[in-house]
PDB file of C-alpha atoms in Angstrom:
ATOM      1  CA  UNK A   7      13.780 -16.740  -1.645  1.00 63.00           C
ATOM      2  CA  UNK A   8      11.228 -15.635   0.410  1.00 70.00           C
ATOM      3  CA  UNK A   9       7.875 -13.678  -0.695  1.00 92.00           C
ATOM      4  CA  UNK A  10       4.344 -13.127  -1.596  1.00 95.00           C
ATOM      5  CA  UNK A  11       3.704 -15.014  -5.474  1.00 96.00           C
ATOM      6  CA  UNK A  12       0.387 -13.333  -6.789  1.00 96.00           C
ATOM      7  CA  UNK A  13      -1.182 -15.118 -10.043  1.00 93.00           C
ATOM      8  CA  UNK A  14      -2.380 -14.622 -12.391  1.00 93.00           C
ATOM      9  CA  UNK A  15      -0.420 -11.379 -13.576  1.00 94.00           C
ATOM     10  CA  UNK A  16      -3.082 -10.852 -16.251  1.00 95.00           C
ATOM     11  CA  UNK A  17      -6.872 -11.660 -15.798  1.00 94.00           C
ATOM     12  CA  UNK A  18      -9.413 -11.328 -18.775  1.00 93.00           C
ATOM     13  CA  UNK A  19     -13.078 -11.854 -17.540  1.00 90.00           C
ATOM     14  CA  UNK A  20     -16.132 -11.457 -19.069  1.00 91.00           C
ATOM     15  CA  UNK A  21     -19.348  -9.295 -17.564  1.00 88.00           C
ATOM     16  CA  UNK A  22     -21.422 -11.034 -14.422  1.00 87.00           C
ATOM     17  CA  UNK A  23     -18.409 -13.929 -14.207  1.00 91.00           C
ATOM     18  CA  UNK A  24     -16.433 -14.671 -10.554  1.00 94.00           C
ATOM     19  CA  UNK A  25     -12.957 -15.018 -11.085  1.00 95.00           C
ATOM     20  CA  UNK A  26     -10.338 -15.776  -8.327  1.00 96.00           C
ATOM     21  CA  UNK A  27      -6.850 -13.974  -7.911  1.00 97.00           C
ATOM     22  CA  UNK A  28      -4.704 -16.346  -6.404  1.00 97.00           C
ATOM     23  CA  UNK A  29      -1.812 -14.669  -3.483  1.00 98.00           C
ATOM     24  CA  UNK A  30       0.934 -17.113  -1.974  1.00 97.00           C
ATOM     25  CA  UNK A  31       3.447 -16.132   0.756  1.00 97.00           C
ATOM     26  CA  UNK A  32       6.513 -18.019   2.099  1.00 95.00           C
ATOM     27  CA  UNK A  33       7.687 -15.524   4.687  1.00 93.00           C
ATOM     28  CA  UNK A  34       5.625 -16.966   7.439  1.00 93.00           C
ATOM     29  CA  UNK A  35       3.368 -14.076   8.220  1.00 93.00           C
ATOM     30  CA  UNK A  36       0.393 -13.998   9.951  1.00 92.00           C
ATOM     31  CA  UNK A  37      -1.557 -10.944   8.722  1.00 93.00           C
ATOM     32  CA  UNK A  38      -2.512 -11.418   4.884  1.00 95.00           C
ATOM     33  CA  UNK A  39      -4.039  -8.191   3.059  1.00 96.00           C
ATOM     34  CA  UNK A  40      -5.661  -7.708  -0.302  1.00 97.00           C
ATOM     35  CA  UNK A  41      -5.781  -3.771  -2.040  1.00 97.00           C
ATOM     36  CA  UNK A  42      -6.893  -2.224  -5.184  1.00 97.00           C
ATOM     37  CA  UNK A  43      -5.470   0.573  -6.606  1.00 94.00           C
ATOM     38  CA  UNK A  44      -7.388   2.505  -9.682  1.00 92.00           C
ATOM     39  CA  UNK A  45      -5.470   4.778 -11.310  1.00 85.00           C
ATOM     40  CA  UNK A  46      -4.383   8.024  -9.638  1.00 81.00           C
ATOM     41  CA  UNK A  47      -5.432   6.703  -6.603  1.00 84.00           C
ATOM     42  CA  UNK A  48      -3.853   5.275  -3.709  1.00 89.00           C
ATOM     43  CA  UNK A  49      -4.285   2.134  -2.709  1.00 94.00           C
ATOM     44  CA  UNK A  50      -7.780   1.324  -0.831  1.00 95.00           C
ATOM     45  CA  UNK A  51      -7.987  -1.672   1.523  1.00 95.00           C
ATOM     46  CA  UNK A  52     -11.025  -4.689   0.563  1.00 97.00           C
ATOM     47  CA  UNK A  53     -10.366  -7.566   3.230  1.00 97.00           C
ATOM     48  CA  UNK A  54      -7.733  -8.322   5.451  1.00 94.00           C
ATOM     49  CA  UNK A  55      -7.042 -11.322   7.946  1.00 94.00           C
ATOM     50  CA  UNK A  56      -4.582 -11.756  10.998  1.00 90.00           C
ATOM     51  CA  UNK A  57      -4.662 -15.315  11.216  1.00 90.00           C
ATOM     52  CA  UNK A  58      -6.346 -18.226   9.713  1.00 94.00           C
ATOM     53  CA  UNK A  59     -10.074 -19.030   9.520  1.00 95.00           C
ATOM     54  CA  UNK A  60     -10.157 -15.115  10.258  1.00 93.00           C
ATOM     55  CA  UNK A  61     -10.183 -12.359   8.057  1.00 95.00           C
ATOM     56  CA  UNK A  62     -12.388  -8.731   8.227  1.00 94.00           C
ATOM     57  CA  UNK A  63     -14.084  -6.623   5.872  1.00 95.00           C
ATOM     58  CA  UNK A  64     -11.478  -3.339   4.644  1.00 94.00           C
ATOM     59  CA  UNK A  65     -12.928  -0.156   3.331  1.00 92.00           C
ATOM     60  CA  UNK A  66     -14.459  -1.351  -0.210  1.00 95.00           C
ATOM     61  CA  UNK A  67     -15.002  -5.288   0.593  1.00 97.00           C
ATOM     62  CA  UNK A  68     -18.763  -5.447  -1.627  1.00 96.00           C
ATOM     63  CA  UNK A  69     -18.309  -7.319  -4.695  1.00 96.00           C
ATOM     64  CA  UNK A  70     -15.479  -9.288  -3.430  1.00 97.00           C
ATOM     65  CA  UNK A  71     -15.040 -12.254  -1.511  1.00 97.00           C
ATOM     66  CA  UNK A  72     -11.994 -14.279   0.702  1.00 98.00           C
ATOM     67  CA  UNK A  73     -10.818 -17.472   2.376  1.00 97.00           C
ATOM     68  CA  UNK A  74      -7.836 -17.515   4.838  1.00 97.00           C
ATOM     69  CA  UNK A  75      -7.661 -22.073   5.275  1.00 97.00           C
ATOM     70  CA  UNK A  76      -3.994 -21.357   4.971  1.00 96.00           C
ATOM     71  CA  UNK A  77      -1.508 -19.314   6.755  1.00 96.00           C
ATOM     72  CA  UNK A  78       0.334 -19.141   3.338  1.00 97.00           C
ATOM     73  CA  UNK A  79      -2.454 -18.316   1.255  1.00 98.00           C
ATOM     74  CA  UNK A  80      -5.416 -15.691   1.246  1.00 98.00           C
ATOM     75  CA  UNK A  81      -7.288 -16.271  -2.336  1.00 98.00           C
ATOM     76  CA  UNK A  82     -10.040 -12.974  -3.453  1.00 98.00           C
ATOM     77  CA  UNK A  83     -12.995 -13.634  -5.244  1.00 97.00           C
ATOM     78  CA  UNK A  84     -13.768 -11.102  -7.296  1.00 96.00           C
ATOM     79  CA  UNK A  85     -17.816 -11.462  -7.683  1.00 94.00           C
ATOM     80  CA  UNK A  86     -20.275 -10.152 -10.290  1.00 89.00           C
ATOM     81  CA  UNK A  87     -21.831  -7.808  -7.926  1.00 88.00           C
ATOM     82  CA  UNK A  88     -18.864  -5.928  -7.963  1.00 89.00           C
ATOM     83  CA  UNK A  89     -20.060  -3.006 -10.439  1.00 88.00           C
ATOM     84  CA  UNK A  90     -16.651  -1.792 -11.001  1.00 90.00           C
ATOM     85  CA  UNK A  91     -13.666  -4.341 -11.074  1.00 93.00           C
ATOM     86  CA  UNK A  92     -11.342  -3.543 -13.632  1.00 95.00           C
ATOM     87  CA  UNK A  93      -8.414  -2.711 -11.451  1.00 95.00           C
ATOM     88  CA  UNK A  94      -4.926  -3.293  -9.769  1.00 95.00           C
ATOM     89  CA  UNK A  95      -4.731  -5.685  -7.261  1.00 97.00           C
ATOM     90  CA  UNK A  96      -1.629  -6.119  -4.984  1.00 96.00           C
ATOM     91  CA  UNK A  97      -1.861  -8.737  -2.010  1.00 97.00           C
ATOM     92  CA  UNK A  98       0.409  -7.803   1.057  1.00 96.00           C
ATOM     93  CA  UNK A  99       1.380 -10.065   4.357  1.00 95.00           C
ATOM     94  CA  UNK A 100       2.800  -8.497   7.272  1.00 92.00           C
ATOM     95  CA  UNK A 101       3.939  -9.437  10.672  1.00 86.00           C
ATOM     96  CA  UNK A 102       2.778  -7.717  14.090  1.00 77.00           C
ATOM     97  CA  UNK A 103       6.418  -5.768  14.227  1.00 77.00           C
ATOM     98  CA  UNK A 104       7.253  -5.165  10.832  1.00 78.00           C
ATOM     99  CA  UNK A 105       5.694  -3.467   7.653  1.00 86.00           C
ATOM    100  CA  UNK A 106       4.104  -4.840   4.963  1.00 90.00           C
ATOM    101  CA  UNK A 107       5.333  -6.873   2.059  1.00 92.00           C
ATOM    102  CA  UNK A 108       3.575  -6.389  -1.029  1.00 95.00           C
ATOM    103  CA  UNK A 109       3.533  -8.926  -4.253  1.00 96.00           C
ATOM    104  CA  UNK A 110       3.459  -7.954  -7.955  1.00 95.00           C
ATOM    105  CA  UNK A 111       0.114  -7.292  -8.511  1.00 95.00           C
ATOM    106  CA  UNK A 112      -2.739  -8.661 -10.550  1.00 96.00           C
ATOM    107  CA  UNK A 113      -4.559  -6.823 -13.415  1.00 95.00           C
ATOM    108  CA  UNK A 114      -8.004  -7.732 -13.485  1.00 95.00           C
ATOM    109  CA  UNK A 115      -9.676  -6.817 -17.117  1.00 95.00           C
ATOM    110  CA  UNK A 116     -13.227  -6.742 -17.762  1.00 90.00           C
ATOM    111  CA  UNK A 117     -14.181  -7.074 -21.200  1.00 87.00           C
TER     112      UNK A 117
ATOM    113  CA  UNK B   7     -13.497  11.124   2.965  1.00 72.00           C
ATOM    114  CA  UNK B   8      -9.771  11.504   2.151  1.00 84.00           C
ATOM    115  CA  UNK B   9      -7.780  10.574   5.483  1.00 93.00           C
ATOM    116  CA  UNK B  10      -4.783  10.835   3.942  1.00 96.00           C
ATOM    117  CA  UNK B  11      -4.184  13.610   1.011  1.00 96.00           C
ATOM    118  CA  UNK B  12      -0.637  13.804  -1.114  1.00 96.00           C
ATOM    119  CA  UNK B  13      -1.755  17.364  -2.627  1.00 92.00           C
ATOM    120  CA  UNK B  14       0.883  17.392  -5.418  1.00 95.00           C
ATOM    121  CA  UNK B  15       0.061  14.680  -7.935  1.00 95.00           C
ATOM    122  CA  UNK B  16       3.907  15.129  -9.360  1.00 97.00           C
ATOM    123  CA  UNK B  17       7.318  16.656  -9.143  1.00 98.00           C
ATOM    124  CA  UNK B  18      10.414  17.399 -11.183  1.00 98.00           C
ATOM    125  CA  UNK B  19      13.498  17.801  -9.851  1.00 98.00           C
ATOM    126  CA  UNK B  20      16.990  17.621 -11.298  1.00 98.00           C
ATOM    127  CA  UNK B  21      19.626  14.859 -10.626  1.00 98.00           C
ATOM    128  CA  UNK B  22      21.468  16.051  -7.107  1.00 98.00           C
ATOM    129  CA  UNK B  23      19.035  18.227  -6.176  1.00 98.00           C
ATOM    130  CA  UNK B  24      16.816  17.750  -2.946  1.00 98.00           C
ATOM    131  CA  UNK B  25      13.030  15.970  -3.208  1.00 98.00           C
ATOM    132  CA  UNK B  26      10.487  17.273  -0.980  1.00 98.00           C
ATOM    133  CA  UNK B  27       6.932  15.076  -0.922  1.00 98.00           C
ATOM    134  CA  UNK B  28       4.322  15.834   1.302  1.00 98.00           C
ATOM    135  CA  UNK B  29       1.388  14.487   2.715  1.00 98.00           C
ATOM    136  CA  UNK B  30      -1.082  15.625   5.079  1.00 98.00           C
ATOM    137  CA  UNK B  31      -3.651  13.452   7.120  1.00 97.00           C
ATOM    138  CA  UNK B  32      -7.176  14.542   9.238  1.00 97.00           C
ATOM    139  CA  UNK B  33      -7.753  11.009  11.604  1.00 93.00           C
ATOM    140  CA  UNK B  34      -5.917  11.878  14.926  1.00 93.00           C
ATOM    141  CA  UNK B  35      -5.760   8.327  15.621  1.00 91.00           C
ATOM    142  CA  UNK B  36      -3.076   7.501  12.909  1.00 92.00           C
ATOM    143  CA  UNK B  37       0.080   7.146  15.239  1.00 91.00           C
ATOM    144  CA  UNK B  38       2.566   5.304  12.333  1.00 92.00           C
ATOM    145  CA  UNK B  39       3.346   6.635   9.075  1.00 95.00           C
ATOM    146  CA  UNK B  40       5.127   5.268   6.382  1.00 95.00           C
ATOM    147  CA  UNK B  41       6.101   5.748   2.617  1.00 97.00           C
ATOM    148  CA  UNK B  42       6.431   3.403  -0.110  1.00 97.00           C
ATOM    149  CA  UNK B  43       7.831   3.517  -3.879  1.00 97.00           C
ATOM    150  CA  UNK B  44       6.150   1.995  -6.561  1.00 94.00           C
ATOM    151  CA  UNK B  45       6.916   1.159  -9.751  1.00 93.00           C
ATOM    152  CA  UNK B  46       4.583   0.987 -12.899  1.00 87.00           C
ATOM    153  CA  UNK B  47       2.859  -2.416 -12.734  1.00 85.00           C
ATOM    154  CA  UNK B  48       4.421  -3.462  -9.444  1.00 90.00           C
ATOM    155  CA  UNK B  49       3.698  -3.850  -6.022  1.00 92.00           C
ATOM    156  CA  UNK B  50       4.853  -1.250  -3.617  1.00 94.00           C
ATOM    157  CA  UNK B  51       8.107  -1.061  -1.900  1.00 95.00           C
ATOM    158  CA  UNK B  52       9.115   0.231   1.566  1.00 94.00           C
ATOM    159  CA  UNK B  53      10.998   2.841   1.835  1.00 97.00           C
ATOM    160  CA  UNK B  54      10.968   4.805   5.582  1.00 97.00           C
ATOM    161  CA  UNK B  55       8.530   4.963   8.621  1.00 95.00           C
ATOM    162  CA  UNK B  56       7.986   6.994  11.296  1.00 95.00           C
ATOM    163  CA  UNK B  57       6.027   6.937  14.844  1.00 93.00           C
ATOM    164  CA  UNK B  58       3.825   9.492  16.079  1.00 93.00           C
ATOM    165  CA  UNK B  59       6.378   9.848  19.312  1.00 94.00           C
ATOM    166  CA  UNK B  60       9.211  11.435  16.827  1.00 96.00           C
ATOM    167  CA  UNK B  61       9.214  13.719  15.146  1.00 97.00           C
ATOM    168  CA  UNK B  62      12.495  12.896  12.246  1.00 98.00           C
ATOM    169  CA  UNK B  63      13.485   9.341  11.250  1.00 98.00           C
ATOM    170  CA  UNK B  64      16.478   9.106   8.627  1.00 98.00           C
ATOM    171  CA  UNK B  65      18.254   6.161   6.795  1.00 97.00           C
ATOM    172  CA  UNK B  66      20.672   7.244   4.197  1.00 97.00           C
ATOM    173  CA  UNK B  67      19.414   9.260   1.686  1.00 98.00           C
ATOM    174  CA  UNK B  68      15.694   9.216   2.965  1.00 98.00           C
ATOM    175  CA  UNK B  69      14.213  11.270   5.900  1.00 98.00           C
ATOM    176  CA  UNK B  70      10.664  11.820   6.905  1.00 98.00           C
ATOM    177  CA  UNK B  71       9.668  14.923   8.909  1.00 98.00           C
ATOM    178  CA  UNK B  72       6.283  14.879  11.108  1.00 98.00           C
ATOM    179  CA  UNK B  73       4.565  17.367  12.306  1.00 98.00           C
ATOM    180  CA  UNK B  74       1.839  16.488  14.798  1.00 96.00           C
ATOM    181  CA  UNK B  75       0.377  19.748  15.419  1.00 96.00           C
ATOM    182  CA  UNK B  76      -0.435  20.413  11.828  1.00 97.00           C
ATOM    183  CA  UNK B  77      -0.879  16.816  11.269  1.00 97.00           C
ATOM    184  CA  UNK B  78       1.866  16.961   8.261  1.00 98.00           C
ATOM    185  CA  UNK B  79       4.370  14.790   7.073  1.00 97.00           C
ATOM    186  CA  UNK B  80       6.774  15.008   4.145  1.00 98.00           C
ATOM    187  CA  UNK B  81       9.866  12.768   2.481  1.00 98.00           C
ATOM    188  CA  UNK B  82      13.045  14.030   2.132  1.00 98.00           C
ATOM    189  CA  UNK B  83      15.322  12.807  -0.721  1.00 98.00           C
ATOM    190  CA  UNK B  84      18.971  14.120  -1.015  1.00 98.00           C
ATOM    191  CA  UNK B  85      20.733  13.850  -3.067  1.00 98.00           C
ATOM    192  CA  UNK B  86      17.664  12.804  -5.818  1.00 98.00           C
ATOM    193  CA  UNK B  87      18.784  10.662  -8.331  1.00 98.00           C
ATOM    194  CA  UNK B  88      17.271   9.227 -11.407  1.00 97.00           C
ATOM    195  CA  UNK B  89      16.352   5.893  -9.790  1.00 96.00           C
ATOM    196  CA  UNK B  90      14.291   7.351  -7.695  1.00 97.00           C
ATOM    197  CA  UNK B  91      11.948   8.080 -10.224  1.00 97.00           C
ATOM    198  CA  UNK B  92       8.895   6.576  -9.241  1.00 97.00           C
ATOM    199  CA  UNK B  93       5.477   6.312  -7.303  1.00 96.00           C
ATOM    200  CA  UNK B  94       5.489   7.759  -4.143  1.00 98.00           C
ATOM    201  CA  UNK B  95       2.880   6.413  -1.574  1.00 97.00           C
ATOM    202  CA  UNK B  96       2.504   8.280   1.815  1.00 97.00           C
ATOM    203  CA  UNK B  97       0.515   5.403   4.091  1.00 95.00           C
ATOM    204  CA  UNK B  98      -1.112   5.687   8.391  1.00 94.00           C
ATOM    205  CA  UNK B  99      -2.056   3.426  10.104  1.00 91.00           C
ATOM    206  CA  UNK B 100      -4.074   3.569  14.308  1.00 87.00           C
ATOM    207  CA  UNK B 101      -1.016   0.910  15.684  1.00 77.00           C
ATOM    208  CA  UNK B 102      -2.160   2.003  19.483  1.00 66.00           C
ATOM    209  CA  UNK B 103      -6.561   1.746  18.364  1.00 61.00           C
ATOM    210  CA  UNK B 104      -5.924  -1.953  19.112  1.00 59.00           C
ATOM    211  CA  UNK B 105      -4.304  -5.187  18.366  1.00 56.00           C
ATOM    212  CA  UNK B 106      -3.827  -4.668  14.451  1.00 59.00           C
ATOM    213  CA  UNK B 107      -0.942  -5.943  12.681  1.00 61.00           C
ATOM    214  CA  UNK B 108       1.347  -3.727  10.515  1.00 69.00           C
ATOM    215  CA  UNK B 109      -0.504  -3.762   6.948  1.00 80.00           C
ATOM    216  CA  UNK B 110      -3.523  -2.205   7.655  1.00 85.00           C
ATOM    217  CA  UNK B 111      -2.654   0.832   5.875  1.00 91.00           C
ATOM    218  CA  UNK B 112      -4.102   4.358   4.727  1.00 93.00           C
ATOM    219  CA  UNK B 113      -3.028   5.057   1.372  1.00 95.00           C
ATOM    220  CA  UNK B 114      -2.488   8.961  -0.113  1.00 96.00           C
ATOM    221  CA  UNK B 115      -2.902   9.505  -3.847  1.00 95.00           C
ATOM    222  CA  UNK B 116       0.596   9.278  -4.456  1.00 96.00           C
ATOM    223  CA  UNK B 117       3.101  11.510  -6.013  1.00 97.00           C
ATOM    224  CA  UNK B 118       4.881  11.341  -9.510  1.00 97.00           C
ATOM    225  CA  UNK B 119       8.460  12.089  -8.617  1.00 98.00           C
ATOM    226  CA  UNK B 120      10.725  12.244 -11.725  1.00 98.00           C
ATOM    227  CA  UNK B 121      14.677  13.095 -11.714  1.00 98.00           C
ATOM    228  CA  UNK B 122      16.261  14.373 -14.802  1.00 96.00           C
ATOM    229  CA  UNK B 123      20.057  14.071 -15.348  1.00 93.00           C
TER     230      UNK B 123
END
């Protein structure tokens, strides 16, 4: 079955660590997305890309880094100079004609 | 600054009864809306979209109005019923600003819906 496989679903990290969130797709998509959504917000965008070796800063990209070596994968670093990073984080893919397909999410902890 | 605003943060309506969610946006260069349900702990789901050149789109159970002038949309669910109990996202995106692909969404608040029996 096609989809987007976003690991780990639970992430525990401690004060000034990086920690990676790891996002997967088999539905041959070009565009690759990564959100966060606090709660009672919506979802805000941190870094997209459209096709590999490419990717652009969203609305809230400080603190967090990405890679795009892959078409299938987009990886976000989530860096210690990100004051605030306890948070939801879903990882989309889209085409350039249809909308996009969200994974399961990833709830990152700080503690 | 809110772009996109989903004023009610919930609503109740009873099993068979019509759902009416709103959402209202300021950036006149958002030309494709959509709407997604979400579930606790999961990743969004598409539901219905809508370009800025109509001004209805309906599939089944599900329409979304626009209104251009007042720069207003809203979901339509009839009949609700209790699986529709969810998250509801209101999203924009500027399709026609140039050469970006489909997930580059603006994201309301989102809306509470819950259906009683």
């Amino acid at each position: 079955d096609g989809g987007i496989t976003q690991s780990p679903k639970y992430l525990f990290r401690k004060e000034g660590q990086n920690v990676t969130l790891s996002c997967e797709q088999n539905l041959n998509h070009d565009a690759m997305y990564w959100y966060r959504q606090d709660p009672g917000q919506g979802l805000r965008l941190i870094y997209y890309s459209q096709i590999v070796n490419d990717f652009q800063k969203g609305d809230i990209a400080e603190g967090y880094s990405v890679s795009r070596e892959k078409k299938e994968s987009f990886p976000l670093t989530v860096t210690s100079a990100q004051k605030n990073p306890t948070a939801f984080y879903l990882c989309a893919s889209s085409t350039w004609t249809q909308e996009a397909f969200f994974g399961q999410g990833t709830r990152l902890t700080v503690v | 600054d809110q772009q996109v605003k989903q004023n009610s943060p919930s609503l109740s309506v009873q099993e068979g009864r019509i759902s009416i969610l709103n959402c209202d946006y300021t950036n006149s260069m958002f030309d494709y809306f959509l709407w997604y349900k979400k579930y606790p702990a999961e990743g969004p789901t598409f539901l219905i979209s809508i370009s800025s050149i109509k001004d209805k789109n309906e599939d089944g159970r599900f329409t979304v109005f626009l209104n251009k002038s007042a720069k207003h949309l809203s979901l339509h669910i009839v009949p609700s019923q209790p699986g529709d109990s969810a998250v509801y996202f209101c999203a924009a995106s500027a399709r026609a600003a140039g050469g970006t692909s489909y997930g580059k969404l603006t994201f309301g608040q989102g809306t509470i819906l819950t259906v009683h029996p």
